[in-house]
Short mmCIF file of C-alpha atoms in Angstrom, two decimals:
data_model
loop_
_atom_site.label_atom_id
_atom_site.label_comp_id
_atom_site.label_asym_id
_atom_site.label_seq_id
_atom_site.Cartn_x
_atom_site.Cartn_y
_atom_site.Cartn_z
CA MET X 1 0.00 0.00 0.00
CA ASP X 2 1.48 3.37 -1.02
CA LYS X 3 1.61 6.41 1.25
CA SER X 4 -1.32 8.09 -0.51
CA SER X 5 -3.60 5.09 0.10
CA LYS X 6 -2.49 4.95 3.75
CA ARG X 7 -3.32 8.63 4.20
CA ARG X 8 -6.77 8.18 2.63
CA GLY X 9 -7.41 5.15 4.84
CA ALA X 10 -6.35 7.03 7.95
CA LEU X 11 -8.54 10.00 7.01
CA LEU X 12 -11.53 7.74 6.43
CA LEU X 13 -10.97 6.04 9.78
CA LEU X 14 -10.77 9.43 11.49
CA ILE X 15 -14.06 10.52 9.92
CA VAL X 16 -15.79 7.29 11.03
CA LEU X 17 -14.44 7.56 14.58
CA THR X 18 -15.40 11.24 14.80
CA THR X 19 -18.94 10.45 13.61
CA LEU X 20 -19.30 7.60 16.11
CA ALA X 21 -17.96 9.77 18.92
CA THR X 22 -20.36 12.60 18.04
CA HIS X 23 -23.32 10.20 17.93
CA ALA X 24 -22.28 8.69 21.26
CA GLN X 25 -22.39 12.15 22.84
CA LEU X 26 -25.98 12.78 21.73
CA LYS X 27 -28.76 12.33 24.26
CA GLU X 28 -31.26 9.67 23.13
CA VAL X 29 -34.88 10.88 23.16
CA THR X 30 -37.99 9.01 22.01
CA PHE X 31 -40.88 11.18 20.89
CA CYS X 32 -44.41 9.85 20.27
CA PRO X 33 -47.10 11.91 18.47
CA GLN X 34 -50.72 11.10 19.26
CA TRP X 35 -51.60 9.98 15.74
CA HIS X 36 -50.26 8.69 12.45
CA PRO X 37 -47.71 10.80 10.53
CA SER X 38 -49.05 13.85 8.69
CA VAL X 39 -48.34 17.58 8.51
CA GLN X 40 -49.87 17.73 11.98
CA PHE X 41 -46.42 16.68 13.22
CA VAL X 42 -44.18 17.96 10.44
CA GLY X 43 -42.40 20.44 12.72
CA TYR X 44 -40.88 17.51 14.61
CA MET X 45 -40.07 15.65 11.39
CA ALA X 46 -38.35 18.75 10.00
CA ALA X 47 -36.35 19.23 13.21
CA CYS X 48 -35.06 15.68 12.73
CA GLU X 49 -34.36 15.97 9.02
CA MET X 50 -32.76 19.42 9.16
CA GLY X 51 -30.51 18.45 12.08
CA PHE X 52 -32.01 20.89 14.61
CA TYR X 53 -32.23 18.21 17.31
CA LYS X 54 -28.64 17.10 16.71
CA ASP X 55 -27.54 20.73 16.91
CA GLU X 56 -29.01 20.72 20.43
CA GLY X 57 -27.19 17.50 21.33
CA LEU X 58 -30.19 15.20 20.89
CA ASN X 59 -30.75 12.05 18.85
CA VAL X 60 -34.54 12.04 18.55
CA THR X 61 -36.45 8.97 17.40
CA ILE X 62 -40.07 9.47 16.35
CA LYS X 63 -42.17 6.48 17.39
CA TYR X 64 -45.87 6.32 16.52
CA PRO X 65 -48.54 4.80 18.81
CA GLU X 66 -48.78 1.02 18.75
CA GLY X 67 -52.17 -0.40 17.73
CA THR X 68 -54.96 1.32 19.64
CA LYS X 69 -52.68 2.78 22.32
CA SER X 70 -52.64 6.52 22.93
CA SER X 71 -49.43 8.52 23.12
CA LEU X 72 -50.03 8.92 26.88
CA GLU X 73 -50.20 5.14 27.27
CA MET X 74 -46.96 4.82 25.32
CA MET X 75 -45.28 7.25 27.72
CA HIS X 76 -46.80 5.62 30.81
CA GLU X 77 -45.38 2.27 29.63
CA GLY X 78 -41.91 3.77 29.24
CA LYS X 79 -41.95 3.63 25.42
CA ALA X 80 -41.69 7.40 24.93
CA ASP X 81 -39.99 10.27 26.76
CA LEU X 82 -42.00 13.10 25.20
CA VAL X 83 -45.41 12.96 23.53
CA THR X 84 -48.06 15.14 22.00
CA THR X 85 -51.68 15.04 23.06
CA MET X 86 -54.73 17.29 23.34
CA LEU X 87 -54.90 19.76 26.25
CA THR X 88 -58.21 18.31 27.47
CA SER X 89 -56.81 14.76 27.31
CA ALA X 90 -53.82 15.82 29.41
CA ILE X 91 -55.96 17.59 32.02
CA VAL X 92 -58.28 14.58 32.39
CA ALA X 93 -55.31 12.20 32.63
CA LYS X 94 -53.67 14.28 35.34
CA ALA X 95 -56.85 15.04 37.30
CA ASN X 96 -58.54 11.64 37.13
CA GLU X 97 -55.84 9.09 36.44
CA GLY X 98 -53.01 10.54 38.48
CA LEU X 99 -50.64 10.72 35.52
CA SER X 100 -47.95 13.20 36.55
CA LEU X 101 -47.84 15.18 33.31
CA VAL X 102 -46.00 18.41 32.55
CA ASN X 103 -46.84 20.62 29.59
CA VAL X 104 -43.49 21.71 28.12
CA MET X 105 -44.72 23.26 24.87
CA GLN X 106 -48.06 24.29 23.36
CA THR X 107 -48.14 24.30 19.57
CA SER X 108 -51.91 24.71 19.09
CA GLN X 109 -53.60 27.90 20.29
CA HIS X 110 -57.07 27.28 18.82
CA ALA X 111 -59.48 24.39 18.38
CA SER X 112 -59.65 22.50 15.09
CA LEU X 113 -62.23 19.98 16.32
CA SER X 114 -65.48 20.04 14.36
CA ILE X 115 -68.70 18.06 14.31
CA VAL X 116 -70.08 17.23 10.88
CA LEU X 117 -73.74 16.31 10.32
CA LYS X 118 -74.92 13.75 7.80
CA SER X 119 -77.96 15.89 6.94
CA PRO X 120 -77.76 19.71 6.69
CA VAL X 121 -79.87 21.84 9.05
CA GLY X 122 -81.42 25.26 8.55
CA LYS X 123 -79.16 27.04 11.04
CA MET X 124 -76.36 25.30 12.93
CA SER X 125 -76.57 25.50 16.70
CA VAL X 126 -75.90 23.27 19.69
CA GLU X 127 -79.57 22.27 19.60
CA SER X 128 -79.02 20.89 16.08
CA LEU X 129 -77.04 18.08 17.72
CA ARG X 130 -79.68 16.93 20.20
CA GLY X 131 -80.44 13.21 20.36
CA LEU X 132 -78.02 12.23 17.61
CA ARG X 133 -75.90 9.14 17.08
CA VAL X 134 -72.40 10.68 17.12
CA GLY X 135 -69.09 9.08 16.23
CA ILE X 136 -66.13 10.18 18.36
CA TRP X 137 -62.53 8.98 18.40
CA SER X 138 -61.95 6.06 20.72
CA ASN X 139 -58.57 7.39 21.95
CA ARG X 140 -60.07 10.31 23.91
CA LEU X 141 -59.19 13.00 21.37
CA SER X 142 -62.79 14.30 21.30
CA ILE X 143 -63.15 15.22 24.98
CA THR X 144 -64.25 18.77 24.13
CA ALA X 145 -67.18 17.37 22.16
CA GLU X 146 -68.00 14.98 25.02
CA ALA X 147 -68.03 17.96 27.40
CA MET X 148 -70.48 19.87 25.22
CA ASN X 149 -72.77 16.84 25.11
CA LYS X 150 -72.84 16.67 28.91
CA ILE X 151 -73.13 20.42 29.55
CA TYR X 152 -76.14 20.81 27.24
CA ASP X 153 -77.56 17.36 28.05
CA LEU X 154 -77.76 16.57 24.33
CA ASN X 155 -78.40 12.88 24.97
CA TRP X 156 -76.07 11.57 22.29
CA THR X 157 -75.66 7.92 21.51
CA ILE X 158 -71.87 7.88 21.37
CA VAL X 159 -70.20 5.49 18.94
CA PRO X 160 -66.42 5.25 19.45
CA PHE X 161 -64.37 4.77 16.30
CA ARG X 162 -60.69 4.74 15.42
CA ASN X 163 -60.66 6.10 11.89
CA GLY X 164 -62.83 6.49 8.82
CA ILE X 165 -65.09 9.33 7.74
CA LYS X 166 -67.00 6.92 5.50
CA LEU X 167 -69.10 5.93 8.52
CA LEU X 168 -71.06 9.14 7.95
CA SER X 169 -71.85 8.43 4.31
CA TYR X 170 -72.79 4.83 5.15
CA GLY X 171 -75.66 6.14 7.26
CA VAL X 172 -74.35 4.47 10.42
CA LEU X 173 -74.06 7.83 12.20
CA ASP X 174 -75.92 11.15 12.31
CA ALA X 175 -72.74 13.11 13.01
CA ILE X 176 -69.01 12.55 13.42
CA THR X 177 -66.00 14.40 14.84
CA MET X 178 -63.41 15.68 12.38
CA MET X 179 -60.36 17.95 12.43
CA GLU X 180 -60.19 21.02 10.20
CA TYR X 181 -56.68 20.15 9.02
CA ASN X 182 -57.43 16.49 8.28
CA GLU X 183 -60.80 14.80 7.82
CA LEU X 184 -62.66 18.03 7.06
CA LEU X 185 -60.31 18.68 4.15
CA ARG X 186 -60.69 15.13 2.89
CA LEU X 187 -64.45 15.61 2.95
CA LYS X 188 -64.11 18.91 1.09
CA TYR X 189 -61.97 17.44 -1.69
CA THR X 190 -64.39 14.53 -2.17
CA GLY X 191 -67.34 16.84 -2.67
CA GLY X 192 -68.79 16.83 0.85
CA ASP X 193 -70.95 19.65 2.25
CA LEU X 194 -68.83 21.95 4.41
CA SER X 195 -71.38 24.75 4.68
CA GLU X 196 -72.51 26.30 7.96
CA HIS X 197 -75.57 24.05 7.68
CA SER X 198 -73.51 20.86 8.06
CA VAL X 199 -70.40 21.71 10.09
CA MET X 200 -70.12 22.92 13.66
CA ARG X 201 -66.62 24.24 14.31
CA MET X 202 -66.14 24.06 18.07
CA CYS X 203 -64.04 27.23 18.07
CA GLU X 204 -67.06 29.21 16.87
CA HIS X 205 -69.43 27.97 19.58
CA GLY X 206 -67.62 28.81 22.82
CA TYR X 207 -65.25 25.84 22.80
CA ASP X 208 -62.06 27.35 21.37
CA ILE X 209 -59.79 25.20 23.51
CA PRO X 210 -56.14 24.78 22.41
CA GLU X 211 -55.34 21.25 21.33
CA ASP X 212 -51.87 19.81 20.60
CA GLY X 213 -49.16 20.28 23.19
CA VAL X 214 -45.93 18.49 24.14
CA TYR X 215 -45.85 16.61 27.44
CA CYS X 216 -43.53 14.51 29.55
CA LEU X 217 -43.72 12.98 33.00
CA GLU X 218 -42.73 15.11 36.00
CA ALA X 219 -40.02 12.60 36.92
CA TYR X 220 -38.47 12.82 33.44
CA TYR X 221 -38.53 16.62 33.49
CA SER X 222 -36.99 16.77 36.98
CA LYS X 223 -34.17 14.49 35.87
CA ASN X 224 -33.66 15.94 32.37
CA PRO X 225 -34.69 19.63 32.36
CA GLU X 226 -31.98 20.71 29.92
CA THR X 227 -32.84 17.86 27.54
CA VAL X 228 -36.48 18.94 27.49
CA LYS X 229 -35.58 22.59 26.96
CA ALA X 230 -33.26 21.59 24.10
CA PHE X 231 -36.06 19.55 22.53
CA VAL X 232 -38.41 22.54 22.73
CA ARG X 233 -35.86 24.93 21.21
CA ALA X 234 -35.18 22.58 18.29
CA THR X 235 -38.89 21.90 17.76
CA LYS X 236 -39.59 25.64 17.53
CA LYS X 237 -36.90 25.84 14.84
CA GLY X 238 -38.58 22.94 13.07
CA TRP X 239 -41.96 24.64 12.97
CA GLU X 240 -40.47 27.99 11.94
CA TRP X 241 -38.57 26.26 9.14
CA CYS X 242 -41.88 24.76 7.96
CA ARG X 243 -43.42 28.25 7.86
CA GLN X 244 -40.60 29.44 5.65
CA HIS X 245 -40.48 26.30 3.47
CA PRO X 246 -44.07 24.95 3.24
CA GLU X 247 -43.52 22.99 0.01
CA GLN X 248 -40.49 21.19 1.41
CA ALA X 249 -42.33 20.60 4.67
CA VAL X 250 -45.14 18.85 2.78
CA ASP X 251 -42.51 16.74 0.99
CA ILE X 252 -41.07 15.69 4.36
CA ALA X 253 -44.51 14.79 5.72
CA THR X 254 -45.60 12.78 2.67
CA ARG X 255 -42.31 10.84 2.65
CA GLU X 256 -42.86 9.95 6.30
CA MET X 257 -46.47 8.96 5.61
CA LYS X 258 -45.35 6.72 2.76
CA LYS X 259 -42.72 5.11 4.98
CA GLU X 260 -45.40 4.33 7.59
CA TYR X 261 -47.85 3.10 4.90
CA VAL X 262 -50.29 5.97 5.49
CA LYS X 263 -52.31 7.23 2.51
CA ASN X 264 -51.13 10.66 1.50
CA SER X 265 -51.92 13.51 -0.86
CA LYS X 266 -49.70 16.56 -1.25
CA VAL X 267 -52.75 18.68 -2.05
CA LEU X 268 -54.46 17.73 1.23
CA GLN X 269 -51.26 17.97 3.26
CA LYS X 270 -50.50 21.44 1.90
CA ALA X 271 -53.99 22.64 2.78
CA GLY X 272 -53.72 20.98 6.19
CA LEU X 273 -50.40 22.67 6.93
CA GLU X 274 -51.95 26.07 6.25
CA VAL X 275 -54.66 25.37 8.84
CA ILE X 276 -52.20 24.04 11.42
CA LEU X 277 -49.86 27.02 11.12
CA ARG X 278 -52.81 29.42 11.42
CA LYS X 279 -54.03 27.63 14.55
CA GLN X 280 -50.60 28.13 16.16
CA GLU X 281 -51.13 31.88 16.22
CA LEU X 282 -52.84 33.88 18.93
CA THR X 283 -55.47 36.41 17.84
CA SER X 284 -52.71 39.02 17.99
CA GLY X 285 -50.70 37.05 15.43
CA GLN X 286 -48.02 36.06 17.94
CA ILE X 287 -46.83 32.45 18.18
CA PRO X 288 -45.90 31.86 21.84
CA TYR X 289 -45.49 28.04 21.79
CA THR X 290 -46.65 28.15 25.42
CA LEU X 291 -49.96 27.48 27.16
CA GLN X 292 -51.64 30.65 28.42
CA SER X 293 -53.20 30.67 31.90
CA GLN X 294 -56.55 31.96 30.58
CA GLN X 295 -56.68 29.11 28.06
CA TYR X 296 -56.10 26.61 30.87
CA GLU X 297 -58.80 28.24 32.99
CA GLN X 298 -61.29 28.02 30.13
CA ALA X 299 -60.49 24.35 29.50
CA THR X 300 -60.72 23.32 33.17
CA LYS X 301 -63.93 25.31 33.66
CA ILE X 302 -65.60 23.44 30.80
CA LEU X 303 -64.34 20.07 32.03
CA MET X 304 -65.57 20.80 35.57
CA GLU X 305 -68.98 21.95 34.33
CA ALA X 306 -69.28 18.74 32.31
CA GLU X 307 -68.22 16.76 35.42
CA LEU X 308 -65.42 15.13 33.44
CA ILE X 309 -63.01 16.12 36.22
CA GLN X 310 -63.66 16.69 39.93
CA THR X 311 -60.47 18.58 40.77
CA ILE X 312 -58.42 21.11 38.83
CA PRO X 313 -54.65 20.49 38.69
CA ASP X 314 -52.76 23.63 39.66
CA PHE X 315 -51.64 25.53 36.57
CA GLN X 316 -48.16 26.12 37.99
CA THR X 317 -47.60 22.38 38.36
CA PHE X 318 -49.20 21.63 35.00
CA ILE X 319 -46.68 23.64 32.97
CA ALA X 320 -42.89 23.33 32.97
CA GLN X 321 -41.14 25.93 35.11
#
């Protein structure tokens, strides 16, 4: 072997060893979203792909819920360090089930949850939903709708389901829960009726409760505060990058969906991303990425009135300090 080959070999070995050493220094973090891959979680995907987590010293693995398990169950079983879930789901889990959750980041500032009727009504109101057979997600992602049913004593026959808006067209249900950035768009692009006579957007009827946030267990946060803060910083960069590069963000999301064998459409994902980014903004246009105390008060007040919780977890213990 000549000297040139030896030098190239030594250089290659140095590169490999440096890469392995750098990887070994990264903190391993497992993150679990509450649903299948889509633009709903593209900020986290982008933070992985663009190296924002690695820049913060983290090696983040995105792991999706197994079977019918929720992201909170995944975390409770030790299969995830950080998760996303709905604000109402987190409050109920902490108040009723004793799950020691901490909100470390709030991406959603407004409700996207909607209730879609099979048959249009003259004027949409809460009374339009009385006595209906309503499909809600079985993984407790429709708690706001459940609360409205109890508060107004609407006497729904609740039919839990995992996925599938076709249940409405089959005539099995009178109404079904949908998200503005997902199922509602799918319905729109297949010719469904999205008029004010068929769709009740919860945010327009006194239930504008923030939804997606990032959570971990109190024990994990106490032991790894800097890791959590690094994750939040990198995730913010991921979402901001998506705002600046929406087309590339959609590409990232659809690639991830394809990898996980989830049906995807760039048209729908692009439209969904526009809704998600808009819902991250406060009315003022600011994007705080934090849960506001008045939002928490509104959510807990509704849950208490619906008797879905009996005690209100203290706000200062609910959010990361």
